[in-house]
Short mmCIF file of C-alpha atoms in Angstrom, two decimals:
data_model
loop_
_atom_site.label_atom_id
_atom_site.label_comp_id
_atom_site.label_asym_id
_atom_site.label_seq_id
_atom_site.Cartn_x
_atom_site.Cartn_y
_atom_site.Cartn_z
CA MET A 1 107.83 128.61 25.40
CA LYS A 2 109.05 126.59 22.86
CA VAL A 3 112.16 127.10 20.85
CA ILE A 4 113.10 126.61 17.34
CA SER A 5 116.53 127.20 15.95
CA LEU A 6 116.25 127.48 12.11
CA GLN A 7 119.19 125.96 10.33
CA LYS A 8 120.81 127.94 7.48
CA GLY A 9 118.71 128.16 4.41
CA LYS A 10 115.59 126.79 6.36
CA LYS A 11 112.17 128.69 6.68
CA VAL A 12 108.95 128.14 8.73
CA TYR A 13 105.63 127.95 6.89
CA PHE A 14 102.22 128.93 8.41
CA ALA A 15 98.97 127.88 7.02
CA SER A 16 95.23 127.80 8.08
CA ASP A 17 91.55 127.40 6.95
CA ASN A 18 91.34 124.64 4.41
CA HIS A 19 88.20 123.38 5.41
CA LEU A 20 88.55 120.18 3.55
CA GLY A 21 85.46 118.38 2.90
CA ALA A 22 83.14 121.62 2.40
CA PRO A 23 80.86 121.93 1.16
CA THR A 24 81.36 118.31 -0.11
CA GLN A 25 84.38 115.78 -0.16
CA LYS A 26 84.12 116.05 -4.00
CA ASP A 27 83.86 119.90 -4.35
CA SER A 28 86.77 120.03 -1.94
CA LEU A 29 89.10 117.68 -3.83
CA PRO A 30 90.64 120.16 -5.95
CA ARG A 31 91.53 122.29 -3.34
CA GLU A 32 92.87 119.27 -1.70
CA LYS A 33 95.10 118.50 -4.55
CA LYS A 34 96.46 122.01 -4.64
CA PHE A 35 97.42 122.01 -0.86
CA VAL A 36 99.17 118.54 -0.86
CA ALA A 37 100.78 120.01 -4.16
CA TRP A 38 101.90 123.23 -2.21
CA LEU A 39 103.27 121.16 0.65
CA ASP A 40 105.39 119.06 -1.36
CA SER A 41 107.12 122.46 -3.26
CA ILE A 42 108.02 123.47 0.36
CA LYS A 43 109.65 120.38 1.64
CA HIS A 44 113.10 121.14 0.35
CA ASP A 45 113.54 124.24 2.72
CA ALA A 46 110.82 123.70 5.30
CA GLN A 47 112.10 122.92 8.67
CA ALA A 48 108.84 123.43 10.46
CA ILE A 49 105.22 123.88 9.17
CA PHE A 50 102.39 125.35 11.53
CA LEU A 51 98.92 123.96 10.55
CA MET A 52 96.82 126.66 12.18
CA GLY A 53 93.44 124.89 12.48
CA ASP A 54 90.26 123.90 10.32
CA LEU A 55 92.44 121.97 8.38
CA PHE A 56 89.03 119.93 7.91
CA ASP A 57 85.58 121.28 7.83
CA PHE A 58 84.58 118.91 10.27
CA TRP A 59 86.57 116.30 12.48
CA PHE A 60 85.94 114.30 15.23
CA GLU A 61 88.02 111.10 16.96
CA TYR A 62 85.63 108.33 17.96
CA LYS A 63 87.83 105.61 20.18
CA THR A 64 88.47 103.76 17.08
CA VAL A 65 86.95 105.83 14.09
CA VAL A 66 88.00 108.90 12.69
CA PRO A 67 86.41 110.61 9.33
CA LYS A 68 86.68 109.16 5.92
CA GLY A 69 88.72 110.60 3.18
CA PHE A 70 91.53 113.10 3.33
CA THR A 71 93.99 110.49 2.31
CA ARG A 72 95.98 112.93 0.21
CA THR A 73 96.59 115.28 3.17
CA LEU A 74 97.18 112.82 5.64
CA GLY A 75 99.69 110.94 3.36
CA LYS A 76 101.72 114.00 2.70
CA LEU A 77 101.64 115.21 6.29
CA ALA A 78 102.87 111.60 7.35
CA GLU A 79 105.87 111.85 4.78
CA LEU A 80 106.87 115.09 5.59
CA SER A 81 106.70 114.15 9.56
CA ASP A 82 108.75 111.22 8.67
CA SER A 83 111.41 113.45 6.93
CA GLY A 84 112.11 115.00 9.86
CA ILE A 85 110.05 118.51 9.36
CA GLN A 86 108.65 119.49 12.45
CA ILE A 87 104.88 119.80 11.90
CA THR A 88 102.92 121.51 14.72
CA TYR A 89 99.07 121.74 14.72
CA PHE A 90 96.71 124.21 16.39
CA VAL A 91 92.98 122.94 16.36
CA GLY A 92 89.96 125.63 15.20
CA ASN A 93 86.34 125.62 15.82
CA HIS A 94 85.94 122.88 13.19
CA ASP A 95 88.39 120.29 14.45
CA LEU A 96 88.84 120.76 18.00
CA TRP A 97 87.57 117.42 18.58
CA MET A 98 91.24 115.80 18.06
CA ASN A 99 92.25 113.64 20.78
CA GLY A 100 95.74 111.79 19.85
CA TYR A 101 95.19 110.53 16.40
CA PHE A 102 97.67 113.21 14.84
CA GLU A 103 100.00 112.48 17.67
CA GLU A 104 99.72 108.78 17.35
CA GLU A 105 99.82 108.12 13.77
CA LEU A 106 101.76 111.27 12.34
CA ASN A 107 103.95 112.44 15.10
CA ILE A 108 102.20 115.79 15.03
CA PRO A 109 101.77 117.59 18.18
CA VAL A 110 98.42 119.35 18.83
CA TYR A 111 97.39 122.25 20.71
CA HIS A 112 93.94 123.53 21.95
CA GLU A 113 95.18 127.07 23.03
CA PRO A 114 97.56 129.65 21.85
CA GLN A 115 101.32 128.94 22.41
CA HIS A 116 104.46 131.20 22.47
CA PHE A 117 107.20 130.09 20.35
CA LEU A 118 110.86 131.89 20.02
CA ILE A 119 112.23 131.00 16.56
CA ASN A 120 115.57 132.17 15.96
CA ASP A 121 115.33 135.01 18.71
CA THR A 122 111.90 136.36 17.49
CA SER A 123 108.77 135.98 19.55
CA PHE A 124 105.36 134.48 18.10
CA PHE A 125 102.31 133.94 19.58
CA ILE A 126 100.42 131.73 17.82
CA GLY A 127 96.86 130.24 17.63
CA HIS A 128 93.64 129.50 15.51
CA GLY A 129 92.01 132.52 16.95
CA ASP A 130 88.64 131.48 17.60
CA GLY A 131 86.93 132.67 20.91
CA LEU A 132 89.80 135.26 21.60
CA GLY A 133 89.35 138.88 22.08
CA PRO A 134 86.39 140.94 23.21
CA ASP A 135 83.85 139.63 20.36
CA ASP A 136 83.14 136.39 18.89
CA LYS A 137 80.43 136.00 21.32
CA GLY A 138 78.25 133.59 19.58
CA PHE A 139 80.91 131.00 19.29
CA LYS A 140 82.28 131.61 22.63
CA ARG A 141 78.81 130.42 23.88
CA MET A 142 78.52 127.27 21.62
CA LYS A 143 82.56 126.63 22.23
CA LYS A 144 81.25 125.88 26.01
CA VAL A 145 79.30 123.08 24.57
CA PHE A 146 81.71 121.76 22.16
CA THR A 147 84.25 121.29 24.64
CA ASN A 148 82.01 120.14 27.79
CA PRO A 149 83.15 116.66 28.35
CA ILE A 150 79.48 115.35 29.24
CA ALA A 151 78.28 116.69 25.70
CA GLN A 152 81.38 114.82 24.03
CA TRP A 153 80.55 111.74 25.74
CA PHE A 154 76.86 111.68 24.63
CA PHE A 155 78.00 112.75 21.18
CA LYS A 156 80.26 109.59 21.18
CA TRP A 157 77.54 107.31 21.46
CA LEU A 158 75.98 108.39 18.36
CA HIS A 159 76.89 105.75 15.18
CA PRO A 160 80.03 107.49 13.58
CA ASP A 161 77.56 107.53 9.99
CA LEU A 162 74.85 109.70 12.06
CA GLY A 163 77.89 111.65 14.09
CA VAL A 164 79.55 112.66 11.23
CA ARG A 165 76.78 113.66 8.99
CA LEU A 166 75.24 115.60 11.46
CA GLY A 167 78.51 117.40 12.46
CA LYS A 168 78.98 118.09 8.70
CA HIS A 169 75.76 119.44 8.07
CA LEU A 170 76.27 122.02 11.21
CA SER A 171 79.61 123.08 10.01
CA VAL A 172 78.66 123.98 6.59
CA ASN A 173 74.97 125.24 7.52
CA ASN A 174 75.42 127.02 10.96
CA LYS A 175 76.74 130.43 10.27
CA ILE A 176 78.13 130.93 13.61
CA ILE A 177 80.37 127.59 13.63
CA SER A 178 80.86 128.28 9.68
CA GLY A 179 82.04 131.76 10.26
CA GLU A 180 80.59 133.01 7.25
CA ALA A 181 78.74 136.04 8.82
CA ASP A 182 82.22 137.20 10.05
CA ALA A 183 84.32 136.92 6.71
CA LYS A 184 84.98 140.71 6.25
CA PHE A 185 87.02 143.23 7.15
CA MET A 186 85.63 145.25 10.33
CA GLY A 187 88.20 147.90 10.46
CA GLU A 188 91.27 147.68 12.45
CA ASP A 189 89.67 149.39 15.47
CA LYS A 190 86.94 146.59 15.70
CA GLU A 191 88.92 143.60 14.62
CA TRP A 192 88.80 141.69 17.88
CA LEU A 193 92.01 139.35 17.11
CA VAL A 194 93.68 142.95 16.74
CA LEU A 195 92.31 144.10 20.09
CA TYR A 196 93.43 140.74 21.78
CA ALA A 197 96.64 141.04 20.49
CA LYS A 198 97.22 144.84 21.66
CA ARG A 199 95.87 143.70 25.13
CA LYS A 200 98.38 141.06 25.32
CA LEU A 201 101.23 143.25 24.30
CA GLU A 202 100.36 145.27 27.69
CA THR A 203 101.68 142.48 29.84
CA ARG A 204 104.48 141.02 27.29
CA HIS A 205 106.45 141.83 24.36
CA TYR A 206 105.73 139.51 20.93
CA ASP A 207 107.35 140.20 17.79
CA HIS A 208 104.29 138.21 15.62
CA PHE A 209 100.94 137.36 16.57
CA ILE A 210 99.63 134.73 13.86
CA PHE A 211 96.12 133.71 13.67
CA GLY A 212 93.82 132.19 11.11
CA HIS A 213 90.17 131.88 11.56
CA ARG A 214 89.31 135.20 9.88
CA HIS A 215 89.56 133.77 6.31
CA LEU A 216 91.28 137.15 5.61
CA PRO A 217 94.73 137.44 4.82
CA MET A 218 95.97 140.50 7.04
CA GLU A 219 99.18 142.25 8.03
CA ILE A 220 98.37 145.07 10.64
CA LYS A 221 101.33 146.96 12.70
CA LEU A 222 100.40 146.91 16.40
CA SER A 223 103.23 148.77 17.31
CA LYS A 224 107.15 149.63 15.72
CA THR A 225 107.87 146.25 16.93
CA SER A 226 105.12 144.20 16.53
CA THR A 227 103.00 142.95 13.99
CA TYR A 228 99.38 140.87 13.59
CA THR A 229 99.35 138.63 10.77
CA ASN A 230 96.22 136.64 9.58
CA LEU A 231 96.85 133.69 7.31
CA GLY A 232 93.37 133.92 4.86
CA ASP A 233 92.51 130.53 3.77
CA TRP A 234 92.64 127.81 1.16
CA ILE A 235 89.10 128.67 -0.14
CA SER A 236 89.19 131.81 -1.48
CA HIS A 237 92.81 133.39 -1.06
CA PHE A 238 95.18 130.11 -0.93
CA THR A 239 97.50 132.52 0.99
CA TYR A 240 100.27 131.36 3.98
CA ALA A 241 102.92 133.08 5.72
CA VAL A 242 106.94 132.25 5.60
CA PHE A 243 109.38 133.34 8.21
CA ASP A 244 112.89 133.13 7.05
CA GLY A 245 114.68 133.78 10.23
CA LYS A 246 114.58 137.54 10.02
CA ASN A 247 111.17 138.55 8.35
CA LEU A 248 107.80 137.28 8.07
CA SER A 249 105.86 137.75 5.12
CA LEU A 250 102.54 136.54 3.51
CA HIS A 251 102.14 134.82 0.16
CA SER A 252 99.58 133.49 -2.43
CA GLN A 253 99.32 130.17 -4.06
CA LYS A 254 95.88 131.61 -5.81
CA ASN A 255 97.66 131.54 -9.36
CA MET A 256 99.42 128.12 -8.65
CA SER A 257 98.39 125.73 -11.96
CA GLN A 258 95.63 123.62 -10.68
CA PRO A 259 96.62 119.75 -10.16
CA GLN A 260 94.71 117.41 -12.63
CA LYS A 261 91.32 116.14 -11.04
#
């Protein structure tokens, strides 16, 4: 369990599923500028920021190469991290091939599994959300391939120009990877992350479960004292969550003025 004690007037922010680079670098640039402007707008009161996965639509770290682009985002994250804001990253199903770059270059810890955080005596169970619960079966099978060390070793032998091109193609066009087929509300009794959270509550209490992955902003009461929150995305909804030390709430930047191209 990780502990964060908020200073007076400080907040914790959560955001997920930017999918920068999709469907192309050019098309995602306005969304990237909007996200960077949001990061800049919260730096005055952010003590911690949780990035909950799929920041990039495809990310693979070779030994000496990372995908081209995203300079604005990486630069802003470096600025915020250097200023003392605690940034934590959870890999998603599009960027699970992180292997040290964020830790070494940005001083941002990266987690590949959900984690338990205690923030001002409020307990949080936090993760991207992919592959959890009784469903998401197609991705669970695919994830076994993606995380297989032998498969990763063979992929690394592809020239980066070929590997990144192939990865981007699959990210956009494979519906199991992209999650396009799942981006609709299935009903509380069928939402597999809700079912997963309820099962976790049978063995341990958490005040909040926070996930991304579903691309749908949701706040669902699991019990009188526990809530499931899905962060939505920065493609259609431009939503994020804020914890002020006592309360967690969802907000939208959808109507935020668009930065100049």
